[in-house]
mmCIF file of C-alpha atoms in Angstrom:
data_model
loop_
_atom_site.group_PDB
_atom_site.id
_atom_site.type_symbol
_atom_site.label_atom_id
_atom_site.label_comp_id
_atom_site.label_asym_id
_atom_site.label_seq_id
_atom_site.Cartn_x
_atom_site.Cartn_y
_atom_site.Cartn_z
ATOM 1 C CA UNK A 20 -17.650 2.331 0.827
ATOM 2 C CA UNK A 21 -15.380 -0.556 1.850
ATOM 3 C CA UNK A 22 -14.129 -1.268 -1.666
ATOM 4 C CA UNK A 23 -10.363 -1.144 -1.065
ATOM 5 C CA UNK A 24 -10.396 -4.050 1.360
ATOM 6 C CA UNK A 25 -7.535 -5.913 -0.276
ATOM 7 C CA UNK A 26 -4.982 -3.806 -1.981
ATOM 8 C CA UNK A 27 -1.388 -2.969 -1.401
ATOM 9 C CA UNK A 28 -0.062 0.458 -0.688
ATOM 10 C CA UNK A 29 0.219 2.838 -3.611
ATOM 11 C CA UNK A 30 3.665 2.614 -5.246
ATOM 12 C CA UNK A 31 6.300 3.653 -2.735
ATOM 13 C CA UNK A 32 9.759 4.994 -3.527
ATOM 14 C CA UNK A 33 11.828 4.161 -0.423
ATOM 15 C CA UNK A 34 14.321 6.925 -1.277
ATOM 16 C CA UNK A 35 11.539 9.533 -1.139
ATOM 17 C CA UNK A 36 10.507 8.719 2.458
ATOM 18 C CA UNK A 37 11.218 11.808 4.534
ATOM 19 C CA UNK A 38 10.391 10.207 7.870
ATOM 20 C CA UNK A 39 9.369 6.928 9.431
ATOM 21 C CA UNK A 40 8.694 5.740 12.941
ATOM 22 C CA UNK A 41 7.518 2.477 14.405
ATOM 23 C CA UNK A 42 6.503 1.183 17.815
ATOM 24 C CA UNK A 43 5.646 -2.187 19.290
ATOM 25 C CA UNK A 44 2.329 -2.282 21.108
ATOM 26 C CA UNK A 45 1.494 -4.466 24.082
ATOM 27 C CA UNK A 46 -1.370 -6.878 23.605
ATOM 28 C CA UNK A 47 -3.613 -4.853 25.928
ATOM 29 C CA UNK A 48 -6.366 -2.393 25.093
ATOM 30 C CA UNK A 49 -4.427 0.311 26.982
ATOM 31 C CA UNK A 50 -2.061 0.194 23.990
ATOM 32 C CA UNK A 51 -4.521 2.368 22.051
ATOM 33 C CA UNK A 52 -3.668 5.321 24.313
ATOM 34 C CA UNK A 53 0.043 4.630 23.790
ATOM 35 C CA UNK A 54 -0.482 4.513 20.017
ATOM 36 C CA UNK A 55 -2.185 7.929 20.119
ATOM 37 C CA UNK A 56 0.632 9.355 22.246
ATOM 38 C CA UNK A 57 3.250 7.929 19.847
ATOM 39 C CA UNK A 58 1.314 9.410 16.916
ATOM 40 C CA UNK A 59 1.095 12.852 18.566
ATOM 41 C CA UNK A 60 4.823 12.886 19.300
ATOM 42 C CA UNK A 61 5.786 11.710 15.810
ATOM 43 C CA UNK A 62 3.479 14.118 13.971
ATOM 44 C CA UNK A 63 4.762 16.965 16.141
ATOM 45 C CA UNK A 64 8.371 16.108 15.218
ATOM 46 C CA UNK A 65 7.353 16.166 11.564
ATOM 47 C CA UNK A 66 5.516 19.495 11.859
ATOM 48 C CA UNK A 67 2.143 17.856 11.175
ATOM 49 C CA UNK A 68 0.312 18.779 14.407
ATOM 50 C CA UNK A 69 -2.686 20.022 12.408
ATOM 51 C CA UNK A 70 -3.311 16.461 11.126
ATOM 52 C CA UNK A 71 -3.329 14.867 14.588
ATOM 53 C CA UNK A 72 -7.104 14.653 15.116
ATOM 54 C CA UNK A 73 -7.882 12.742 11.912
ATOM 55 C CA UNK A 74 -4.748 10.597 12.011
ATOM 56 C CA UNK A 75 -5.198 9.793 15.710
ATOM 57 C CA UNK A 76 -8.788 8.683 15.187
ATOM 58 C CA UNK A 77 -7.726 6.342 12.381
ATOM 59 C CA UNK A 78 -4.740 4.999 14.350
ATOM 60 C CA UNK A 79 -7.044 4.334 17.314
ATOM 61 C CA UNK A 80 -9.456 2.374 15.132
ATOM 62 C CA UNK A 81 -6.751 0.328 13.400
ATOM 63 C CA UNK A 82 -5.011 -0.555 16.673
ATOM 64 C CA UNK A 83 -8.320 -1.369 18.399
ATOM 65 C CA UNK A 84 -9.279 -3.666 15.513
ATOM 66 C CA UNK A 85 -5.913 -5.439 15.671
ATOM 67 C CA UNK A 86 -6.213 -5.964 19.430
ATOM 68 C CA UNK A 87 -9.864 -6.983 19.351
ATOM 69 C CA UNK A 88 -9.985 -9.198 16.265
ATOM 70 C CA UNK A 89 -6.453 -10.310 15.370
ATOM 71 C CA UNK A 90 -5.020 -11.614 18.635
ATOM 72 C CA UNK A 91 -5.930 -14.847 20.366
ATOM 73 C CA UNK A 92 -7.355 -14.283 23.852
ATOM 74 C CA UNK A 93 -4.278 -15.795 25.507
ATOM 75 C CA UNK A 94 -1.968 -13.259 23.783
ATOM 76 C CA UNK A 95 -3.391 -10.254 25.660
ATOM 77 C CA UNK A 96 -1.247 -8.941 28.498
ATOM 78 C CA UNK A 97 2.113 -9.654 26.836
ATOM 79 C CA UNK A 98 4.790 -6.993 27.324
ATOM 80 C CA UNK A 99 5.983 -5.127 24.194
ATOM 81 C CA UNK A 100 9.138 -6.279 22.453
ATOM 82 C CA UNK A 101 10.690 -5.830 18.990
ATOM 83 C CA UNK A 102 8.784 -8.877 17.721
ATOM 84 C CA UNK A 103 5.472 -7.831 19.268
ATOM 85 C CA UNK A 104 2.429 -9.171 17.471
ATOM 86 C CA UNK A 105 1.007 -5.669 16.882
ATOM 87 C CA UNK A 106 3.121 -2.794 15.561
ATOM 88 C CA UNK A 107 2.255 0.727 14.476
ATOM 89 C CA UNK A 108 4.234 2.246 11.609
ATOM 90 C CA UNK A 109 4.037 5.887 10.505
ATOM 91 C CA UNK A 110 5.675 6.905 7.231
ATOM 92 C CA UNK A 111 5.867 10.378 5.772
ATOM 93 C CA UNK A 112 6.583 11.568 2.266
ATOM 94 C CA UNK A 113 6.402 15.177 1.110
ATOM 95 C CA UNK A 114 2.791 14.801 -0.045
ATOM 96 C CA UNK A 115 1.411 11.923 2.009
ATOM 97 C CA UNK A 116 1.392 10.171 5.346
ATOM 98 C CA UNK A 117 0.719 6.470 5.852
ATOM 99 C CA UNK A 118 -0.327 4.797 9.097
ATOM 100 C CA UNK A 119 0.050 1.028 9.052
ATOM 101 C CA UNK A 120 -0.797 -1.502 11.741
ATOM 102 C CA UNK A 121 0.671 -4.998 11.550
ATOM 103 C CA UNK A 122 -1.082 -7.882 13.291
ATOM 104 C CA UNK A 123 -0.698 -11.683 13.264
ATOM 105 C CA UNK A 124 -4.116 -12.538 11.788
ATOM 106 C CA UNK A 125 -4.434 -13.516 8.158
ATOM 107 C CA UNK A 126 -8.163 -12.689 8.167
ATOM 108 C CA UNK A 127 -9.221 -9.683 6.145
ATOM 109 C CA UNK A 128 -10.250 -6.672 8.193
ATOM 110 C CA UNK A 129 -13.995 -6.407 8.769
ATOM 111 C CA UNK A 130 -14.429 -9.965 7.509
ATOM 112 C CA UNK A 131 -18.142 -10.060 8.255
ATOM 113 C CA UNK A 132 -18.766 -6.702 6.603
ATOM 114 C CA UNK A 133 -19.253 -6.269 2.912
ATOM 115 C CA UNK A 134 -20.113 -3.294 0.682
ATOM 116 C CA UNK A 135 -23.425 -4.954 -0.222
ATOM 117 C CA UNK A 136 -24.507 -4.825 3.437
ATOM 118 C CA UNK A 137 -23.467 -1.213 4.173
ATOM 119 C CA UNK A 138 -26.820 -0.103 5.643
ATOM 120 C CA UNK A 139 -26.930 -3.093 7.953
ATOM 121 C CA UNK A 140 -23.255 -2.723 8.920
ATOM 122 C CA UNK A 141 -23.553 0.942 9.916
ATOM 123 C CA UNK A 142 -25.917 -0.046 12.717
ATOM 124 C CA UNK A 143 -23.503 -2.566 14.199
ATOM 125 C CA UNK A 144 -21.241 -1.133 16.893
ATOM 126 C CA UNK A 145 -18.333 -3.378 15.934
ATOM 127 C CA UNK A 146 -18.512 -2.315 12.270
ATOM 128 C CA UNK A 147 -18.144 1.427 12.722
ATOM 129 C CA UNK A 148 -14.355 1.511 12.956
ATOM 130 C CA UNK A 149 -13.672 0.734 9.314
ATOM 131 C CA UNK A 150 -16.299 3.254 8.238
ATOM 132 C CA UNK A 151 -14.447 5.881 10.291
ATOM 133 C CA UNK A 152 -11.134 4.848 8.708
ATOM 134 C CA UNK A 153 -12.734 5.150 5.282
ATOM 135 C CA UNK A 154 -14.268 8.536 6.123
ATOM 136 C CA UNK A 155 -11.227 10.205 7.697
ATOM 137 C CA UNK A 156 -8.417 8.909 5.487
ATOM 138 C CA UNK A 157 -7.918 9.539 1.768
ATOM 139 C CA UNK A 158 -7.432 5.853 1.045
ATOM 140 C CA UNK A 159 -6.991 2.627 2.962
ATOM 141 C CA UNK A 160 -6.461 -1.045 2.392
ATOM 142 C CA UNK A 161 -4.653 -4.119 3.586
ATOM 143 C CA UNK A 162 -2.293 -6.779 2.397
ATOM 144 C CA UNK A 163 -1.053 -10.110 3.745
ATOM 145 C CA UNK A 164 2.526 -10.348 4.943
ATOM 146 C CA UNK A 165 5.025 -12.522 3.151
ATOM 147 C CA UNK A 166 8.252 -14.222 4.139
ATOM 148 C CA UNK A 167 8.919 -15.145 7.757
ATOM 149 C CA UNK A 168 6.222 -12.808 9.073
ATOM 150 C CA UNK A 169 2.658 -14.026 9.105
ATOM 151 C CA UNK A 170 -0.425 -11.888 9.365
ATOM 152 C CA UNK A 171 -1.371 -8.684 7.619
ATOM 153 C CA UNK A 172 -0.896 -4.943 7.493
ATOM 154 C CA UNK A 173 -3.884 -2.606 7.480
ATOM 155 C CA UNK A 174 -2.960 0.890 6.288
ATOM 156 C CA UNK A 175 -4.502 4.305 5.818
ATOM 157 C CA UNK A 176 -3.165 7.070 3.618
ATOM 158 C CA UNK A 177 -3.537 10.803 4.266
ATOM 159 C CA UNK A 178 -2.670 13.348 1.575
ATOM 160 C CA UNK A 179 -0.644 16.281 2.873
ATOM 161 C CA UNK A 180 -1.459 19.681 1.512
ATOM 162 C CA UNK A 181 0.756 22.739 1.893
#
């Protein structure tokens, strides 16, 4: 179930992107509500209101994971700014939507969870988020950042049907 743990996004043609939006998130758990609100507003602008429930659930899980597992304890409570440690990105193409959450940790998401231990992991409260991401999105994965940015991006892809 958690096979795609380390893979990049499917090939992306930047000229084919029909919409993108990004927001910095404060290092507080209240940011999850803000991420859902940002997602609702963005999907509404793109005429994708019918996808809100699934996309919002996945965004909530990805942001919660970033806040819970990727930030040091002393980073919580910082006000948002353009270089915030956690950012939500939404990108739309004609046939797909990608939600991506950037965080400063280089650890793989769900580090203690492995496909071989799926039955055991399903019973752990802290392991359910990635199973929800896997269940509600069409594909998901992560990749480390390169260049001056450190950390990773965890993404989920949703196919858009007419």
